[in-house]
């Protein structure tokens, strides 16, 4: 038992060390932290619309110029995703999320004292946007490392934090504005976002050690093991093994050992001897940003799926109220439609996590079905008429949006895409590619609406992007299986070549010698 503890103990660190993915444990605390981070990042972004009218009146600006505050914020958040990956691999997820929380809070607090919309562009758009990136992406990455079988369900449920935040923050901020004004309300929101820093302090690193590395020594070697542990604890040099002096098997060096017993070579071959591990070369350092994922055809297809699917994420939330007002629906009833969409999104996220948690199931195909159904929802919006027509479409869209929005990033950890080992780098590159659609999507839809004078064109353009995304998503699994099959063939060919080796050279008279021996033996038998 002492040997097991020694193998997994990591001095001077607070990392949680497991022999396999725990699927729980401290991961539940990380899941709670992710729930709060979701609420204080995306929840605040989606609730920022309550300040729009106040900012237009205070700064005497148009709606489009005020809208650029959130557009810049979201673009910076997604565009700097590779930076978040590099910093997380260099300094750890905990410090990066805590620093991100400070940036988010600082940007929002300074924005409450802004005197122009340009000040808002810098404070909320750039400073808070960078903080949102440093807070969200490392949290979802480390949460995926704590879970395996329950990963989809836990991530989906924890991601509902933003949905619950929209329910609570929007009316709370509105009521607070009536009492203390929009500036002090924004200041209060900035102070509240310091909670991200507290959540970041809960993100303990996790280390997975294989079972072989912590395997205890056989009982007959208990004395030797005790001696080796004493050498490690007293920092005694054991480099003399390389010079030919066998510390562990010499009778004079092993107390209480009356007879030298030859040590089996098998533990050395399997790397179970801790002394031998000290002489092995150190493992290569982890890459800060592994761009090798860009050579993986399955990841490229998945990245294109994210690029085009992002076009379909924003349209209903931006244009559902203008569309309902153009159909003669009142302002209050339009707000009910948006609230119903958010409620349905919560159930969609939980449902997707529950379905993807089932085994055996090919998760990438479930995601494909959800994306196709989400495309149908976007096409259905222009055909809706009246309050109840839009309400049904909104509920349907919200539910399907929840199934996709809560799972598309965690699915990077699946073997069909890149796997859990490379998820950190893959998530940074994936979100960076998404930022291009996030920046170009709203202006593109706005141009179509201004040109056609019809809000239906925005929904059609988003549906087209979602269909393209579904096509690339359908190629992920075939590309992965084809690539794995090709790599397997190459490895098998290399193994066969190494096993075959060079053919030995035979002497020219080898056959004559064998024939001569046969004849000689035949004559001997005849004489007998």
Coordinates of C-alpha atoms in Angstrom, one line a residue, residues 59-504:
X59 CA -24.8 58.6 -25.6
X60 CA -27.3 59.7 -28.2
X61 CA -26.4 56.8 -30.5
X62 CA -28.2 54.6 -32.9
X63 CA -29.2 51.0 -32.1
X64 CA -26.6 49.6 -34.6
X65 CA -23.7 51.5 -33.0
X66 CA -24.8 50.2 -29.5
X67 CA -25.1 46.7 -30.9
X68 CA -21.4 46.7 -31.9
X69 CA -20.5 46.6 -28.2
X70 CA -21.7 43.0 -27.9
X71 CA -20.5 42.2 -31.4
X72 CA -16.9 43.2 -30.6
X73 CA -17.1 41.4 -27.3
X74 CA -18.2 38.1 -28.8
X75 CA -15.7 38.4 -31.6
X76 CA -12.8 39.0 -29.2
X77 CA -14.0 36.2 -27.0
X78 CA -13.9 33.7 -29.8
X79 CA -10.9 35.1 -31.8
X80 CA -8.6 34.9 -28.8
X81 CA -9.4 31.2 -28.1
X82 CA -6.0 30.0 -29.1
X83 CA -4.4 32.4 -26.6
X84 CA -6.6 30.9 -23.9
X85 CA -5.3 27.4 -24.9
X86 CA -1.7 28.5 -24.8
X87 CA -2.0 30.2 -21.4
X88 CA -3.9 27.2 -20.0
X89 CA -1.2 24.8 -21.1
X90 CA 1.5 27.1 -19.7
X91 CA 0.1 28.3 -16.4
X92 CA -2.8 25.9 -15.8
X93 CA -6.6 26.3 -16.0
X94 CA -7.0 27.7 -12.5
X95 CA -4.8 30.8 -12.9
X96 CA -6.1 31.6 -16.4
X97 CA -9.8 31.5 -15.3
X98 CA -9.0 33.6 -12.2
X99 CA -7.3 36.2 -14.4
X100 CA -10.2 36.1 -16.9
X101 CA -12.6 36.8 -14.0
X102 CA -10.6 39.9 -13.1
X103 CA -10.6 41.1 -16.6
X104 CA -14.4 40.6 -17.0
X105 CA -15.1 42.4 -13.8
X106 CA -12.6 45.2 -14.5
X107 CA -14.1 45.9 -18.0
X108 CA -17.7 46.0 -16.7
X109 CA -16.8 48.3 -13.8
X110 CA -14.9 50.8 -15.9
X111 CA -17.7 50.7 -18.5
X112 CA -20.1 52.0 -15.9
X113 CA -18.1 55.3 -15.9
X114 CA -17.9 55.5 -19.7
X115 CA -18.6 58.8 -21.4
X116 CA -19.0 57.6 -25.0
X117 CA -19.8 54.4 -26.9
X118 CA -16.2 54.1 -28.0
X119 CA -15.3 53.7 -24.3
X120 CA -17.8 50.8 -24.2
X121 CA -16.1 49.3 -27.3
X122 CA -12.8 49.2 -25.4
X123 CA -14.0 48.2 -21.9
X124 CA -16.7 45.7 -22.6
X125 CA -15.8 44.8 -26.1
X126 CA -12.0 44.2 -25.7
X127 CA -11.2 43.9 -22.0
X128 CA -14.3 42.0 -20.9
X129 CA -14.3 40.0 -24.2
X130 CA -10.8 38.8 -23.5
X131 CA -11.8 37.9 -20.0
X132 CA -14.8 35.9 -21.2
X133 CA -12.5 33.8 -23.4
X134 CA -10.0 33.2 -20.6
X135 CA -12.9 32.2 -18.3
X136 CA -15.2 30.0 -20.4
X137 CA -12.9 27.8 -22.5
X138 CA -10.5 26.5 -19.8
X139 CA -13.5 25.7 -17.6
X140 CA -15.3 23.5 -20.1
X141 CA -12.0 21.9 -21.1
X142 CA -11.0 20.8 -17.5
X143 CA -14.6 19.7 -16.9
X144 CA -14.4 17.3 -19.8
X145 CA -11.2 15.8 -18.3
X146 CA -13.0 14.9 -15.0
X147 CA -15.7 12.9 -16.7
X148 CA -15.8 10.1 -19.3
X149 CA -19.0 8.1 -19.3
X150 CA -21.1 11.0 -17.8
X151 CA -19.3 13.7 -19.8
X152 CA -22.1 14.6 -22.1
X153 CA -24.8 14.6 -19.4
X154 CA -22.8 16.6 -16.9
X155 CA -21.6 19.2 -19.4
X156 CA -25.1 19.7 -20.9
X157 CA -26.7 20.2 -17.4
X158 CA -23.9 22.5 -16.2
X159 CA -24.2 24.6 -19.4
X160 CA -27.8 25.5 -18.5
X161 CA -26.3 28.2 -16.3
X162 CA -26.6 30.8 -19.0
X163 CA -30.3 29.9 -19.6
X164 CA -31.2 30.3 -15.9
X165 CA -29.1 33.5 -15.8
X166 CA -31.3 35.0 -18.6
X167 CA -34.4 34.3 -16.5
X168 CA -33.0 35.9 -13.4
X169 CA -30.6 38.6 -14.5
X170 CA -32.8 40.4 -17.0
X171 CA -35.7 41.2 -14.7
X172 CA -33.4 41.7 -11.7
X173 CA -31.2 44.3 -13.6
X174 CA -34.4 46.0 -14.9
X175 CA -35.7 46.4 -11.4
X176 CA -32.3 47.6 -10.1
X177 CA -32.1 50.2 -12.8
X178 CA -35.4 51.8 -11.6
X179 CA -33.9 52.2 -8.2
X180 CA -30.2 53.2 -8.7
X181 CA -29.9 53.9 -12.5
X182 CA -28.1 52.1 -15.2
X183 CA -24.6 53.1 -14.3
X184 CA -24.7 51.8 -10.8
X185 CA -26.6 48.7 -12.0
X186 CA -23.7 48.0 -14.5
X187 CA -21.3 48.6 -11.6
X188 CA -23.1 46.0 -9.5
X189 CA -23.0 43.5 -12.4
X190 CA -19.2 44.0 -12.7
X191 CA -18.8 43.3 -9.0
X192 CA -20.9 40.2 -9.2
X193 CA -18.7 38.9 -12.0
X194 CA -15.9 38.6 -9.5
X195 CA -17.5 35.3 -8.7
X196 CA -15.7 34.0 -11.8
X197 CA -12.4 34.3 -10.0
X198 CA -13.8 32.4 -7.0
X199 CA -14.9 29.6 -9.4
X200 CA -11.5 29.6 -11.0
X201 CA -9.9 28.8 -7.7
X202 CA -12.0 25.5 -7.6
X203 CA -10.5 24.2 -10.8
X204 CA -7.9 21.7 -9.5
X205 CA -5.7 20.2 -12.1
X206 CA -6.2 16.5 -12.8
X207 CA -3.5 13.9 -13.6
X208 CA -4.4 10.5 -14.9
X209 CA -1.7 7.8 -14.1
X210 CA -1.9 4.4 -15.7
X211 CA -2.5 1.5 -13.3
X212 CA 0.9 -0.1 -14.2
X213 CA 2.7 2.9 -12.8
X214 CA 1.3 2.5 -9.4
X215 CA 1.5 -1.4 -9.2
X216 CA 2.9 -2.6 -5.9
X217 CA 6.0 -4.8 -5.8
X218 CA 5.7 -8.6 -5.0
X219 CA 5.8 -9.6 -1.3
X220 CA 9.3 -11.1 -1.6
X221 CA 10.8 -7.8 -2.6
X222 CA 9.2 -5.8 0.3
X223 CA 12.6 -5.2 2.0
X224 CA 14.1 -4.0 -1.2
X225 CA 11.2 -1.7 -1.8
X226 CA 11.5 -0.3 1.7
X227 CA 15.1 0.4 1.1
X228 CA 14.4 2.1 -2.2
X229 CA 11.7 4.3 -0.7
X230 CA 14.2 5.3 2.1
X231 CA 16.7 6.3 -0.5
X232 CA 14.1 8.5 -2.2
X233 CA 12.9 10.0 1.1
X234 CA 16.4 10.9 2.2
X235 CA 17.4 12.1 -1.3
X236 CA 20.3 9.5 -1.4
X237 CA 22.0 9.3 -4.8
X238 CA 21.4 6.1 -6.5
X239 CA 23.2 6.9 -9.7
X240 CA 25.7 4.2 -8.9
X241 CA 23.5 1.7 -10.6
X242 CA 24.8 2.9 -13.9
X243 CA 28.4 2.3 -12.7
X244 CA 27.7 -1.4 -12.1
X245 CA 27.0 -1.3 -8.4
X246 CA 23.7 -3.1 -7.7
X247 CA 22.3 -1.3 -4.6
X248 CA 19.1 -3.3 -4.4
X249 CA 20.6 -6.8 -4.6
X250 CA 23.9 -6.5 -2.7
X251 CA 23.8 -8.2 0.8
X252 CA 25.8 -5.5 2.3
X253 CA 23.5 -2.8 1.1
X254 CA 20.2 -4.4 1.9
X255 CA 19.6 -4.5 5.7
X256 CA 18.3 -7.7 7.1
X257 CA 19.1 -9.6 3.9
X258 CA 21.2 -12.7 4.5
X259 CA 21.4 -13.9 0.9
X260 CA 21.6 -12.0 -2.3
X261 CA 18.7 -12.9 -4.5
X262 CA 18.9 -12.2 -8.3
X263 CA 16.4 -9.5 -9.3
X264 CA 13.9 -10.3 -12.0
X265 CA 14.3 -8.4 -15.2
X266 CA 10.6 -8.3 -15.8
X267 CA 9.8 -5.2 -13.7
X268 CA 12.5 -3.3 -15.5
X269 CA 10.9 -4.1 -18.8
X270 CA 7.5 -3.0 -17.7
X271 CA 8.6 0.2 -16.0
X272 CA 7.3 -0.9 -12.6
X273 CA 10.6 -0.3 -10.7
X274 CA 10.6 3.3 -9.3
X275 CA 14.4 3.3 -9.2
X276 CA 14.8 2.5 -12.8
X277 CA 12.2 5.2 -13.7
X278 CA 14.7 7.8 -12.3
X279 CA 17.2 6.8 -15.0
X280 CA 14.7 7.1 -17.9
X281 CA 14.8 10.3 -20.0
X282 CA 12.2 12.9 -19.0
X283 CA 9.0 13.1 -21.0
X284 CA 8.8 15.8 -23.6
X285 CA 7.1 19.0 -22.6
X286 CA 3.4 19.5 -23.6
X287 CA 3.0 21.7 -26.6
X288 CA 1.4 25.1 -25.7
X289 CA -0.7 24.9 -28.8
X290 CA -0.8 21.7 -30.9
X291 CA -1.6 22.6 -34.5
X292 CA -1.3 18.9 -35.5
X293 CA -5.1 18.8 -35.2
X294 CA -5.2 20.8 -38.5
X295 CA -3.8 17.7 -40.2
X296 CA -6.6 15.6 -39.0
X297 CA -9.3 15.5 -41.7
X298 CA -12.1 14.7 -39.2
X299 CA -11.3 17.8 -37.2
X300 CA -11.2 19.9 -40.3
X301 CA -14.7 18.8 -41.2
X302 CA -15.9 19.4 -37.7
X303 CA -14.4 22.9 -37.7
X304 CA -16.2 23.7 -40.9
X305 CA -19.4 22.4 -39.3
X306 CA -18.8 24.9 -36.4
X307 CA -18.1 27.7 -38.9
X308 CA -21.3 27.3 -40.8
X309 CA -23.5 26.2 -37.9
X310 CA -22.7 29.4 -36.0
X311 CA -24.6 31.3 -38.7
X312 CA -27.8 29.7 -37.5
X313 CA -27.3 30.3 -33.8
X314 CA -27.9 34.0 -33.6
X315 CA -30.8 34.8 -36.0
X316 CA -33.9 33.9 -33.9
X317 CA -32.6 35.7 -30.7
X318 CA -31.8 38.8 -32.8
X319 CA -34.8 38.9 -35.1
X320 CA -37.6 37.1 -33.4
X321 CA -38.9 40.3 -31.8
X322 CA -38.7 42.4 -34.9
X323 CA -40.3 39.6 -36.9
X324 CA -43.2 39.3 -34.3
X325 CA -43.7 43.1 -34.3
X326 CA -43.9 43.0 -38.1
X327 CA -46.7 40.5 -37.9
X328 CA -48.6 42.8 -35.5
X329 CA -47.8 41.1 -32.3
X330 CA -47.5 43.3 -29.2
X331 CA -44.3 44.1 -27.4
X332 CA -45.2 42.1 -24.3
X333 CA -46.3 39.0 -26.2
X334 CA -43.0 39.2 -28.2
X335 CA -41.1 39.0 -25.0
X336 CA -43.0 35.9 -24.0
X337 CA -41.9 34.2 -27.2
X338 CA -38.3 34.9 -26.4
X339 CA -38.7 33.6 -22.9
X340 CA -40.4 30.5 -24.1
X341 CA -37.4 29.9 -26.4
X342 CA -35.0 30.2 -23.5
X343 CA -37.0 27.7 -21.4
X344 CA -37.1 25.2 -24.2
X345 CA -33.3 25.5 -24.6
X346 CA -32.8 24.4 -21.0
X347 CA -34.8 21.2 -21.7
X348 CA -33.0 20.7 -24.9
X349 CA -29.6 20.8 -23.3
X350 CA -30.6 18.3 -20.6
X351 CA -32.3 16.0 -23.1
X352 CA -29.2 16.0 -25.3
X353 CA -26.9 15.2 -22.4
X354 CA -29.2 12.3 -21.3
X355 CA -29.3 10.8 -24.8
X356 CA -25.6 11.1 -25.4
X357 CA -24.9 9.5 -22.0
X358 CA -26.5 6.3 -23.2
X359 CA -24.3 3.4 -24.4
X360 CA -23.6 2.1 -26.9
X361 CA -24.3 5.1 -29.1
X362 CA -22.4 6.9 -31.8
X363 CA -22.6 10.5 -30.5
X364 CA -21.6 12.2 -33.7
X365 CA -24.6 10.8 -35.5
X366 CA -27.0 12.0 -32.7
X367 CA -25.5 15.5 -33.2
X368 CA -26.0 15.2 -36.9
X369 CA -29.7 14.4 -36.4
X370 CA -30.1 17.4 -34.1
X371 CA -28.4 19.8 -36.6
X372 CA -30.8 18.6 -39.4
X373 CA -33.8 19.2 -37.2
X374 CA -32.4 22.6 -36.2
X375 CA -32.2 23.5 -39.9
X376 CA -35.9 22.6 -40.3
X377 CA -36.8 24.9 -37.4
X378 CA -35.0 27.8 -39.1
X379 CA -36.9 27.2 -42.4
X380 CA -40.2 27.1 -40.5
X381 CA -40.0 30.6 -39.0
X382 CA -40.9 32.5 -42.3
X383 CA -44.0 30.3 -42.6
X384 CA -45.3 31.1 -39.1
X385 CA -48.2 33.4 -38.7
X386 CA -49.7 34.9 -35.6
X387 CA -48.6 34.6 -32.0
X388 CA -49.1 30.9 -31.6
X389 CA -47.4 30.1 -34.8
X390 CA -44.2 31.9 -33.7
X391 CA -44.5 30.5 -30.2
X392 CA -44.5 26.9 -31.6
X393 CA -41.5 27.6 -33.9
X394 CA -39.6 29.3 -31.0
X395 CA -40.2 26.5 -28.6
X396 CA -39.1 24.0 -31.3
X397 CA -36.1 26.0 -32.2
X398 CA -35.0 26.6 -28.6
X399 CA -35.2 22.9 -27.8
X400 CA -33.1 21.9 -30.8
X401 CA -30.7 24.7 -30.2
X402 CA -30.1 23.4 -26.7
X403 CA -29.3 20.0 -28.1
X404 CA -26.6 21.4 -30.3
X405 CA -25.3 24.4 -28.4
X406 CA -24.6 22.4 -25.2
X407 CA -22.8 19.5 -26.9
X408 CA -20.8 20.7 -29.9
X409 CA -17.7 21.8 -27.9
X410 CA -17.6 18.7 -25.5
X411 CA -17.9 16.4 -28.6
X412 CA -14.3 17.4 -29.5
X413 CA -13.2 15.1 -26.7
X414 CA -14.8 12.1 -28.5
X415 CA -12.5 9.7 -30.4
X416 CA -14.6 10.4 -33.5
X417 CA -13.2 13.9 -33.6
X418 CA -9.8 14.4 -31.8
X419 CA -10.0 12.7 -28.4
X420 CA -9.6 13.9 -24.9
X421 CA -5.8 14.1 -25.2
X422 CA -5.8 16.9 -27.8
X423 CA -9.1 18.6 -26.8
X424 CA -7.4 21.6 -25.2
X425 CA -5.7 22.7 -28.4
X426 CA -8.6 21.5 -30.6
X427 CA -11.1 23.7 -28.6
X428 CA -8.9 26.8 -29.1
X429 CA -8.6 26.3 -32.8
X430 CA -12.3 25.3 -33.2
X431 CA -13.6 28.4 -31.3
X432 CA -11.2 30.6 -33.3
X433 CA -12.6 29.4 -36.5
X434 CA -16.1 30.0 -35.2
X435 CA -15.3 33.6 -34.6
X436 CA -15.1 34.3 -38.3
X437 CA -18.8 33.3 -38.7
X438 CA -19.7 35.2 -35.5
X439 CA -18.3 38.4 -36.9
X440 CA -19.6 38.1 -40.4
X441 CA -23.0 36.5 -39.6
X442 CA -25.0 39.4 -38.1
X443 CA -23.8 42.0 -40.7
X444 CA -24.7 39.5 -43.5
X445 CA -28.1 38.9 -42.2
X446 CA -28.6 42.7 -41.7
X447 CA -27.6 43.4 -45.4
X448 CA -30.2 40.8 -46.5
X449 CA -32.9 42.3 -44.4
X450 CA -32.1 45.8 -45.6
X451 CA -32.1 44.6 -49.3
X452 CA -35.2 42.5 -49.2
X453 CA -37.1 44.5 -46.6
X454 CA -38.2 41.1 -45.1
X455 CA -36.9 39.4 -42.0
X456 CA -37.5 36.0 -43.5
X457 CA -34.3 36.3 -45.6
X458 CA -32.3 36.3 -42.4
X459 CA -33.8 33.0 -41.3
X460 CA -33.2 31.5 -44.8
X461 CA -29.6 32.5 -44.8
X462 CA -29.0 31.0 -41.4
X463 CA -30.8 27.8 -42.5
X464 CA -28.5 27.5 -45.5
X465 CA -25.5 27.8 -43.2
X466 CA -26.9 25.2 -40.9
X467 CA -27.4 22.8 -43.8
X468 CA -23.8 23.3 -45.0
X469 CA -22.7 22.6 -41.4
X470 CA -24.7 19.4 -41.4
X471 CA -23.0 18.2 -44.6
X472 CA -19.5 18.7 -43.1
X473 CA -20.6 17.0 -39.8
X474 CA -21.7 14.0 -41.8
X475 CA -18.2 13.7 -43.2
X476 CA -16.5 13.6 -39.7
X477 CA -16.9 9.9 -39.0
X478 CA -16.0 8.7 -42.5
X479 CA -12.8 10.8 -42.5
X480 CA -11.9 9.5 -39.1
X481 CA -12.4 5.8 -40.0
X482 CA -10.5 6.3 -43.2
X483 CA -7.6 8.0 -41.6
X484 CA -7.4 5.4 -38.8
X485 CA -7.5 2.6 -41.3
X486 CA -4.7 4.2 -43.3
X487 CA -2.5 4.7 -40.2
X488 CA -3.2 1.2 -39.1
X489 CA -2.0 -0.2 -42.4
X490 CA 1.2 1.9 -42.2
X491 CA 1.9 0.6 -38.7
X492 CA 1.3 -3.0 -39.7
X493 CA 3.6 -2.6 -42.7
X494 CA 6.3 -1.2 -40.5
X495 CA 6.0 -4.0 -38.0
X496 CA 6.2 -6.6 -40.7
X497 CA 9.3 -5.0 -42.1
X498 CA 11.0 -4.8 -38.7
X499 CA 10.1 -8.4 -37.9
X500 CA 11.4 -9.7 -41.3
X501 CA 14.8 -8.0 -40.9
X502 CA 17.7 -8.6 -43.3
X503 CA 18.1 -12.1 -44.8
X504 CA 21.2 -13.9 -43.6

